Amino acid sequence: EPEVTQTPSHQVTQMGQEVILRCVPISNHLYFYWYRQILGQKVEFLVSFYNNEISEKSEIFDDQFSVERPDGSNFTLKIRSTKLEDSAMYFCASSEDPSWKNIQYFGAGTRLSVL
Amino acid sequence: QKEVEQDPGPLSVPEGAIVSLNCTYSNSAFQYFMWYRQYSRKGPELLMYTYSSGNKEDGRFTAQVDKSSKYISLFIRDSQPSDSATYLCAMTSLDSGGGADGLTFGKGTHLIIQP
């Protein structure tokens, strides 16, 4: 069964460092998403991406965040200068075509620990 | 007022019981409603998806949406210990441009099925 894959499963970084989280969406999906989940809190939407540009972003997705689809299969989330409060699980998701159904499939997540 | 409210539990029931999980929401624009299951430190796994009001059944799972009351439910029949997990409700609208709206999640209900 096709699935969304994310790497690494766990990333440890020092405050102020840049990190790149990687995702391979399901191959025939057109829309890609990033979410985060701080421990004990809700899953929160960060950004959606379609046709090589951001479709929608939340208030959380400020200038320290960026997304990119560097090739035909990968989708990345970059955090430019990490802060302690960026420690969370980051989930990538993809959907086939939300114009008629918005069924999003999630990866297993990357746990980001900022020290 | 929070957009999506969900009792975090824990909800503990004996094996074989019928489980009822619920969410309320405030945004009348929500049209797509999902239930995800999440195991500890894993990604959300899609269980059920419904559009607008009505019922949908899939095996032991039934999802109900009452848009007039802004209330959604997930029922699990013949519950099994393997059903023990956190159940997340999620919902979204579809913006006028047909873009990819992010999902708005509830906090999740921690369900424990006792053998």
PDB file of C-alpha atoms in Angstrom:
ATOM      1  CA  GLU A   1       0.000   0.000   0.000  1.00  0.00           C
ATOM      2  CA  PRO A   2       1.431   3.409  -0.930  1.00  0.00           C
ATOM      3  CA  GLU A   3       2.543   5.501   1.993  1.00  0.00           C
ATOM      4  CA  VAL A   4       4.103   8.820   2.880  1.00  0.00           C
ATOM      5  CA  THR A   5       7.674   8.378   4.094  1.00  0.00           C
ATOM      6  CA  GLN A   6       9.582  10.825   6.253  1.00  0.00           C
ATOM      7  CA  THR A   7      13.238  11.075   7.158  1.00  0.00           C
ATOM      8  CA  PRO A   8      14.860  11.232   9.591  1.00  0.00           C
ATOM      9  CA  SER A   9      12.629   9.712  12.252  1.00  0.00           C
ATOM     10  CA  HIS A  10      14.419  11.736  14.925  1.00  0.00           C
ATOM     11  CA  GLN A  11      16.480  14.900  14.489  1.00  0.00           C
ATOM     12  CA  VAL A  12      18.441  16.515  17.289  1.00  0.00           C
ATOM     13  CA  THR A  13      19.808  20.009  16.742  1.00  0.00           C
ATOM     14  CA  GLN A  14      21.215  22.948  18.631  1.00  0.00           C
ATOM     15  CA  MET A  15      19.225  26.144  19.003  1.00  0.00           C
ATOM     16  CA  GLY A  16      19.941  28.501  16.124  1.00  0.00           C
ATOM     17  CA  GLN A  17      20.857  25.765  13.672  1.00  0.00           C
ATOM     18  CA  GLU A  18      19.056  25.097  10.404  1.00  0.00           C
ATOM     19  CA  VAL A  19      17.260  21.807   9.874  1.00  0.00           C
ATOM     20  CA  ILE A  20      15.685  20.221   6.833  1.00  0.00           C
ATOM     21  CA  LEU A  21      12.971  17.637   7.245  1.00  0.00           C
ATOM     22  CA  ARG A  22      12.306  15.393   4.289  1.00  0.00           C
ATOM     23  CA  CYS A  23       9.213  13.710   2.956  1.00  0.00           C
ATOM     24  CA  VAL A  24       8.350  11.524   0.004  1.00  0.00           C
ATOM     25  CA  PRO A  25       4.605  11.897  -0.670  1.00  0.00           C
ATOM     26  CA  ILE A  26       2.462   9.221  -2.287  1.00  0.00           C
ATOM     27  CA  SER A  27       3.471   9.160  -5.926  1.00  0.00           C
ATOM     28  CA  ASN A  28       0.232  10.199  -7.672  1.00  0.00           C
ATOM     29  CA  HIS A  29      -0.711  12.832  -5.112  1.00  0.00           C
ATOM     30  CA  LEU A  30      -0.719  16.476  -6.077  1.00  0.00           C
ATOM     31  CA  TYR A  31      -1.048  18.349  -2.777  1.00  0.00           C
ATOM     32  CA  PHE A  32       1.438  18.235   0.044  1.00  0.00           C
ATOM     33  CA  TYR A  33       1.215  19.437   3.616  1.00  0.00           C
ATOM     34  CA  TRP A  34       3.241  19.925   6.761  1.00  0.00           C
ATOM     35  CA  TYR A  35       1.801  19.739  10.245  1.00  0.00           C
ATOM     36  CA  ARG A  36       3.370  19.799  13.670  1.00  0.00           C
ATOM     37  CA  GLN A  37       2.352  18.344  17.011  1.00  0.00           C
ATOM     38  CA  ILE A  38       3.922  19.671  20.174  1.00  0.00           C
ATOM     39  CA  LEU A  39       3.946  16.992  22.864  1.00  0.00           C
ATOM     40  CA  GLY A  40       0.511  16.703  24.470  1.00  0.00           C
ATOM     41  CA  GLN A  41      -1.084  19.204  22.089  1.00  0.00           C
ATOM     42  CA  LYS A  42      -3.164  19.191  18.940  1.00  0.00           C
ATOM     43  CA  VAL A  43      -1.881  18.448  15.475  1.00  0.00           C
ATOM     44  CA  GLU A  44      -1.534  21.891  13.876  1.00  0.00           C
ATOM     45  CA  PHE A  45      -1.524  22.786  10.206  1.00  0.00           C
ATOM     46  CA  LEU A  46       1.567  24.621   8.933  1.00  0.00           C
ATOM     47  CA  VAL A  47       1.418  24.827   5.153  1.00  0.00           C
ATOM     48  CA  SER A  48       0.036  23.291   1.987  1.00  0.00           C
ATOM     49  CA  PHE A  49       1.827  23.165  -1.345  1.00  0.00           C
ATOM     50  CA  TYR A  50       0.638  22.610  -4.889  1.00  0.00           C
ATOM     51  CA  ASN A  51       2.161  23.087  -8.300  1.00  0.00           C
ATOM     52  CA  ASN A  52       5.448  24.253  -6.825  1.00  0.00           C
ATOM     53  CA  GLU A  53       4.007  27.003  -4.705  1.00  0.00           C
ATOM     54  CA  ILE A  54       2.457  27.501  -1.310  1.00  0.00           C
ATOM     55  CA  SER A  55      -1.320  27.145  -1.439  1.00  0.00           C
ATOM     56  CA  GLU A  56      -2.146  28.044   2.143  1.00  0.00           C
ATOM     57  CA  LYS A  57      -0.194  28.684   5.327  1.00  0.00           C
ATOM     58  CA  SER A  58      -1.063  29.153   8.970  1.00  0.00           C
ATOM     59  CA  GLU A  59       0.076  31.838  11.407  1.00  0.00           C
ATOM     60  CA  ILE A  60       2.698  29.422  12.696  1.00  0.00           C
ATOM     61  CA  PHE A  61       4.421  29.298   9.311  1.00  0.00           C
ATOM     62  CA  ASP A  62       6.489  32.465   9.629  1.00  0.00           C
ATOM     63  CA  ASP A  63       9.668  33.581   7.887  1.00  0.00           C
ATOM     64  CA  GLN A  64      11.839  30.997   9.598  1.00  0.00           C
ATOM     65  CA  PHE A  65      10.005  28.239   7.733  1.00  0.00           C
ATOM     66  CA  SER A  66      10.195  27.382   4.054  1.00  0.00           C
ATOM     67  CA  VAL A  67       9.101  24.490   1.883  1.00  0.00           C
ATOM     68  CA  GLU A  68      10.439  23.148  -1.344  1.00  0.00           C
ATOM     69  CA  ARG A  69       9.949  20.348  -3.815  1.00  0.00           C
ATOM     70  CA  PRO A  70      13.529  20.018  -5.010  1.00  0.00           C
ATOM     71  CA  ASP A  71      12.828  17.126  -7.383  1.00  0.00           C
ATOM     72  CA  GLY A  72       9.962  14.964  -8.572  1.00  0.00           C
ATOM     73  CA  SER A  73       9.645  12.963  -5.400  1.00  0.00           C
ATOM     74  CA  ASN A  74      10.851  14.871  -2.330  1.00  0.00           C
ATOM     75  CA  PHE A  75       9.094  17.576  -0.343  1.00  0.00           C
ATOM     76  CA  THR A  76      11.075  19.382   2.333  1.00  0.00           C
ATOM     77  CA  LEU A  77      10.460  21.656   5.295  1.00  0.00           C
ATOM     78  CA  LYS A  78      13.337  23.913   6.288  1.00  0.00           C
ATOM     79  CA  ILE A  79      13.531  25.668   9.631  1.00  0.00           C
ATOM     80  CA  ARG A  80      16.160  28.370   9.318  1.00  0.00           C
ATOM     81  CA  SER A  81      17.147  29.151  12.878  1.00  0.00           C
ATOM     82  CA  THR A  82      15.619  26.681  15.276  1.00  0.00           C
ATOM     83  CA  LYS A  83      14.216  27.705  18.639  1.00  0.00           C
ATOM     84  CA  LEU A  84      13.520  25.593  21.692  1.00  0.00           C
ATOM     85  CA  GLU A  85       9.789  25.899  21.031  1.00  0.00           C
ATOM     86  CA  ASP A  86      10.225  24.276  17.604  1.00  0.00           C
ATOM     87  CA  SER A  87      10.669  20.940  19.368  1.00  0.00           C
ATOM     88  CA  ALA A  88       7.747  18.830  18.162  1.00  0.00           C
ATOM     89  CA  MET A  89       6.691  16.014  15.885  1.00  0.00           C
ATOM     90  CA  TYR A  90       6.492  17.192  12.295  1.00  0.00           C
ATOM     91  CA  PHE A  91       4.157  15.316   9.988  1.00  0.00           C
ATOM     92  CA  CYS A  92       4.077  15.406   6.232  1.00  0.00           C
ATOM     93  CA  ALA A  93       0.825  14.548   4.451  1.00  0.00           C
ATOM     94  CA  SER A  94      -0.349  14.310   0.869  1.00  0.00           C
ATOM     95  CA  SER A  95      -3.678  14.189  -0.919  1.00  0.00           C
ATOM     96  CA  GLU A  96      -4.698  13.192  -4.386  1.00  0.00           C
ATOM     97  CA  ASP A  97      -6.906  16.056  -5.458  1.00  0.00           C
ATOM     98  CA  PRO A  98      -8.682  18.131  -2.798  1.00  0.00           C
ATOM     99  CA  SER A  99     -10.874  19.908  -5.324  1.00  0.00           C
ATOM    100  CA  TRP A 100     -13.416  17.166  -4.718  1.00  0.00           C
ATOM    101  CA  LYS A 101     -12.169  15.342  -1.667  1.00  0.00           C
ATOM    102  CA  ASN A 102      -9.619  16.347   0.882  1.00  0.00           C
ATOM    103  CA  ILE A 103      -8.386  13.004   2.167  1.00  0.00           C
ATOM    104  CA  GLN A 104      -4.917  13.491   3.551  1.00  0.00           C
ATOM    105  CA  TYR A 105      -2.537  10.641   4.301  1.00  0.00           C
ATOM    106  CA  PHE A 106       0.139  11.173   6.901  1.00  0.00           C
ATOM    107  CA  GLY A 107       3.667   9.972   7.314  1.00  0.00           C
ATOM    108  CA  ALA A 108       5.051   8.573  10.562  1.00  0.00           C
ATOM    109  CA  GLY A 109       6.633  11.900  11.436  1.00  0.00           C
ATOM    110  CA  THR A 110      10.009  13.359  12.339  1.00  0.00           C
ATOM    111  CA  ARG A 111      10.618  14.097  15.975  1.00  0.00           C
ATOM    112  CA  LEU A 112      12.617  17.323  16.198  1.00  0.00           C
ATOM    113  CA  SER A 113      14.464  17.994  19.429  1.00  0.00           C
ATOM    114  CA  VAL A 114      16.024  21.445  19.778  1.00  0.00           C
ATOM    115  CA  LEU A 115      18.571  21.695  22.575  1.00  0.00           C
TER     116      LEU A 115
ATOM    117  CA  GLN B   1     -14.119  29.613  21.540  1.00  0.00           C
ATOM    118  CA  LYS B   2     -11.956  26.746  20.280  1.00  0.00           C
ATOM    119  CA  GLU B   3     -12.696  25.621  16.737  1.00  0.00           C
ATOM    120  CA  VAL B   4     -12.825  21.885  17.451  1.00  0.00           C
ATOM    121  CA  GLU B   5     -13.490  20.464  20.891  1.00  0.00           C
ATOM    122  CA  GLN B   6     -12.798  16.878  21.823  1.00  0.00           C
ATOM    123  CA  ASP B   7     -12.740  15.279  25.254  1.00  0.00           C
ATOM    124  CA  PRO B   8      -9.154  14.067  25.770  1.00  0.00           C
ATOM    125  CA  GLY B   9     -10.194  11.223  28.098  1.00  0.00           C
ATOM    126  CA  PRO B  10      -8.829   8.758  28.896  1.00  0.00           C
ATOM    127  CA  LEU B  11     -11.864   6.679  28.056  1.00  0.00           C
ATOM    128  CA  SER B  12     -11.571   3.128  29.386  1.00  0.00           C
ATOM    129  CA  VAL B  13     -14.052   0.423  28.371  1.00  0.00           C
ATOM    130  CA  PRO B  14     -14.120  -3.382  28.532  1.00  0.00           C
ATOM    131  CA  GLU B  15     -13.407  -5.470  25.460  1.00  0.00           C
ATOM    132  CA  GLY B  16     -16.509  -5.992  23.332  1.00  0.00           C
ATOM    133  CA  ALA B  17     -18.178  -2.740  24.376  1.00  0.00           C
ATOM    134  CA  ILE B  18     -19.504  -0.162  21.936  1.00  0.00           C
ATOM    135  CA  VAL B  19     -17.363   2.961  22.026  1.00  0.00           C
ATOM    136  CA  SER B  20     -18.682   6.421  21.227  1.00  0.00           C
ATOM    137  CA  LEU B  21     -16.221   9.225  20.459  1.00  0.00           C
ATOM    138  CA  ASN B  22     -17.371  12.762  19.745  1.00  0.00           C
ATOM    139  CA  CYS B  23     -16.299  16.186  18.589  1.00  0.00           C
ATOM    140  CA  THR B  24     -18.043  19.513  18.401  1.00  0.00           C
ATOM    141  CA  TYR B  25     -17.020  22.380  16.194  1.00  0.00           C
ATOM    142  CA  SER B  26     -17.873  26.021  15.676  1.00  0.00           C
ATOM    143  CA  ASN B  27     -17.001  26.749  12.035  1.00  0.00           C
ATOM    144  CA  SER B  28     -20.096  26.182   9.875  1.00  0.00           C
ATOM    145  CA  ALA B  29     -17.903  26.168   6.751  1.00  0.00           C
ATOM    146  CA  PHE B  30     -16.475  22.762   7.602  1.00  0.00           C
ATOM    147  CA  GLN B  31     -17.723  20.203   5.104  1.00  0.00           C
ATOM    148  CA  TYR B  32     -15.242  17.325   5.235  1.00  0.00           C
ATOM    149  CA  PHE B  33     -14.898  15.296   8.396  1.00  0.00           C
ATOM    150  CA  MET B  34     -12.329  12.660   9.191  1.00  0.00           C
ATOM    151  CA  TRP B  35     -11.371  10.369  12.003  1.00  0.00           C
ATOM    152  CA  TYR B  36      -7.749   9.412  12.458  1.00  0.00           C
ATOM    153  CA  ARG B  37      -6.203   6.897  14.820  1.00  0.00           C
ATOM    154  CA  GLN B  38      -2.825   7.685  16.325  1.00  0.00           C
ATOM    155  CA  TYR B  39      -0.589   5.380  18.282  1.00  0.00           C
ATOM    156  CA  SER B  40       2.011   6.849  20.596  1.00  0.00           C
ATOM    157  CA  ARG B  41       4.708   8.773  18.700  1.00  0.00           C
ATOM    158  CA  LYS B  42       3.300   7.680  15.324  1.00  0.00           C
ATOM    159  CA  GLY B  43       1.560   9.518  12.510  1.00  0.00           C
ATOM    160  CA  PRO B  44      -2.227   9.847  12.252  1.00  0.00           C
ATOM    161  CA  GLU B  45      -3.792   6.949  10.336  1.00  0.00           C
ATOM    162  CA  LEU B  46      -6.991   7.695   8.426  1.00  0.00           C
ATOM    163  CA  LEU B  47      -9.951   5.633   9.617  1.00  0.00           C
ATOM    164  CA  MET B  48     -13.085   7.259   8.283  1.00  0.00           C
ATOM    165  CA  TYR B  49     -14.009  10.095   5.976  1.00  0.00           C
ATOM    166  CA  THR B  50     -17.415  11.725   5.476  1.00  0.00           C
ATOM    167  CA  TYR B  51     -18.628  14.648   3.469  1.00  0.00           C
ATOM    168  CA  SER B  52     -21.403  16.875   4.857  1.00  0.00           C
ATOM    169  CA  SER B  53     -24.090  15.300   7.040  1.00  0.00           C
ATOM    170  CA  GLY B  54     -25.017  11.643   7.341  1.00  0.00           C
ATOM    171  CA  ASN B  55     -23.638   8.269   8.349  1.00  0.00           C
ATOM    172  CA  LYS B  56     -20.899   6.100   6.959  1.00  0.00           C
ATOM    173  CA  GLU B  57     -20.091   2.553   8.001  1.00  0.00           C
ATOM    174  CA  ASP B  58     -16.904   0.579   7.480  1.00  0.00           C
ATOM    175  CA  GLY B  59     -16.709  -2.743   9.267  1.00  0.00           C
ATOM    176  CA  ARG B  60     -16.849  -2.136  13.016  1.00  0.00           C
ATOM    177  CA  PHE B  61     -16.633   1.638  12.569  1.00  0.00           C
ATOM    178  CA  THR B  62     -19.492   4.085  11.971  1.00  0.00           C
ATOM    179  CA  ALA B  63     -19.015   7.804  11.483  1.00  0.00           C
ATOM    180  CA  GLN B  64     -21.888  10.247  11.938  1.00  0.00           C
ATOM    181  CA  VAL B  65     -22.051  13.916  11.071  1.00  0.00           C
ATOM    182  CA  ASP B  66     -24.789  16.283  12.244  1.00  0.00           C
ATOM    183  CA  LYS B  67     -24.018  19.643  10.688  1.00  0.00           C
ATOM    184  CA  SER B  68     -27.087  21.299  12.194  1.00  0.00           C
ATOM    185  CA  SER B  69     -25.692  20.583  15.656  1.00  0.00           C
ATOM    186  CA  LYS B  70     -22.035  20.897  14.597  1.00  0.00           C
ATOM    187  CA  TYR B  71     -21.394  17.488  16.118  1.00  0.00           C
ATOM    188  CA  ILE B  72     -19.605  14.434  14.788  1.00  0.00           C
ATOM    189  CA  SER B  73     -19.263  10.952  16.227  1.00  0.00           C
ATOM    190  CA  LEU B  74     -17.313   7.774  15.719  1.00  0.00           C
ATOM    191  CA  PHE B  75     -18.740   4.494  16.968  1.00  0.00           C
ATOM    192  CA  ILE B  76     -16.653   1.377  17.382  1.00  0.00           C
ATOM    193  CA  ARG B  77     -18.539  -1.898  17.760  1.00  0.00           C
ATOM    194  CA  ASP B  78     -17.109  -5.028  19.358  1.00  0.00           C
ATOM    195  CA  SER B  79     -14.108  -3.082  20.600  1.00  0.00           C
ATOM    196  CA  GLN B  80     -10.760  -4.904  20.775  1.00  0.00           C
ATOM    197  CA  PRO B  81      -7.636  -4.240  22.844  1.00  0.00           C
ATOM    198  CA  SER B  82      -5.893  -3.411  19.558  1.00  0.00           C
ATOM    199  CA  ASP B  83      -8.296  -0.466  19.203  1.00  0.00           C
ATOM    200  CA  SER B  84      -6.516   1.189  22.131  1.00  0.00           C
ATOM    201  CA  ALA B  85      -5.070   4.416  20.716  1.00  0.00           C
ATOM    202  CA  THR B  86      -5.751   8.134  20.487  1.00  0.00           C
ATOM    203  CA  TYR B  87      -8.594   9.021  18.133  1.00  0.00           C
ATOM    204  CA  LEU B  88      -8.410  12.385  16.428  1.00  0.00           C
ATOM    205  CA  CYS B  89     -11.253  14.120  14.693  1.00  0.00           C
ATOM    206  CA  ALA B  90     -10.291  16.457  11.877  1.00  0.00           C
ATOM    207  CA  MET B  91     -12.227  18.662   9.536  1.00  0.00           C
ATOM    208  CA  THR B  92     -11.846  21.181   6.764  1.00  0.00           C
ATOM    209  CA  SER B  93     -13.716  23.383   4.358  1.00  0.00           C
ATOM    210  CA  LEU B  94     -12.940  23.804   0.728  1.00  0.00           C
ATOM    211  CA  ASP B  95     -11.988  27.334  -0.100  1.00  0.00           C
ATOM    212  CA  SER B  96     -13.530  29.053  -3.072  1.00  0.00           C
ATOM    213  CA  GLY B  97     -10.389  28.592  -5.113  1.00  0.00           C
ATOM    214  CA  GLY B  98     -10.376  24.853  -4.677  1.00  0.00           C
ATOM    215  CA  GLY B  99      -7.072  25.030  -2.865  1.00  0.00           C
ATOM    216  CA  ALA B 100      -5.766  22.673  -0.267  1.00  0.00           C
ATOM    217  CA  ASP B 101      -7.140  23.708   3.089  1.00  0.00           C
ATOM    218  CA  GLY B 102      -5.311  22.429   6.076  1.00  0.00           C
ATOM    219  CA  LEU B 103      -7.131  20.133   8.455  1.00  0.00           C
ATOM    220  CA  THR B 104      -8.262  21.414  11.845  1.00  0.00           C
ATOM    221  CA  PHE B 105      -7.834  18.738  14.458  1.00  0.00           C
ATOM    222  CA  GLY B 106      -9.360  18.048  17.824  1.00  0.00           C
ATOM    223  CA  LYS B 107      -7.002  17.306  20.669  1.00  0.00           C
ATOM    224  CA  GLY B 108      -7.757  13.585  20.472  1.00  0.00           C
ATOM    225  CA  THR B 109      -9.416  11.107  22.827  1.00  0.00           C
ATOM    226  CA  HIS B 110      -7.193   8.508  24.441  1.00  0.00           C
ATOM    227  CA  LEU B 111      -9.101   5.215  24.306  1.00  0.00           C
ATOM    228  CA  ILE B 112      -8.212   2.160  26.382  1.00  0.00           C
ATOM    229  CA  ILE B 113      -9.890  -1.175  25.720  1.00  0.00           C
ATOM    230  CA  GLN B 114      -9.456  -3.470  28.700  1.00  0.00           C
ATOM    231  CA  PRO B 115      -9.070  -7.195  27.885  1.00  0.00           C
TER     232      PRO B 115
END
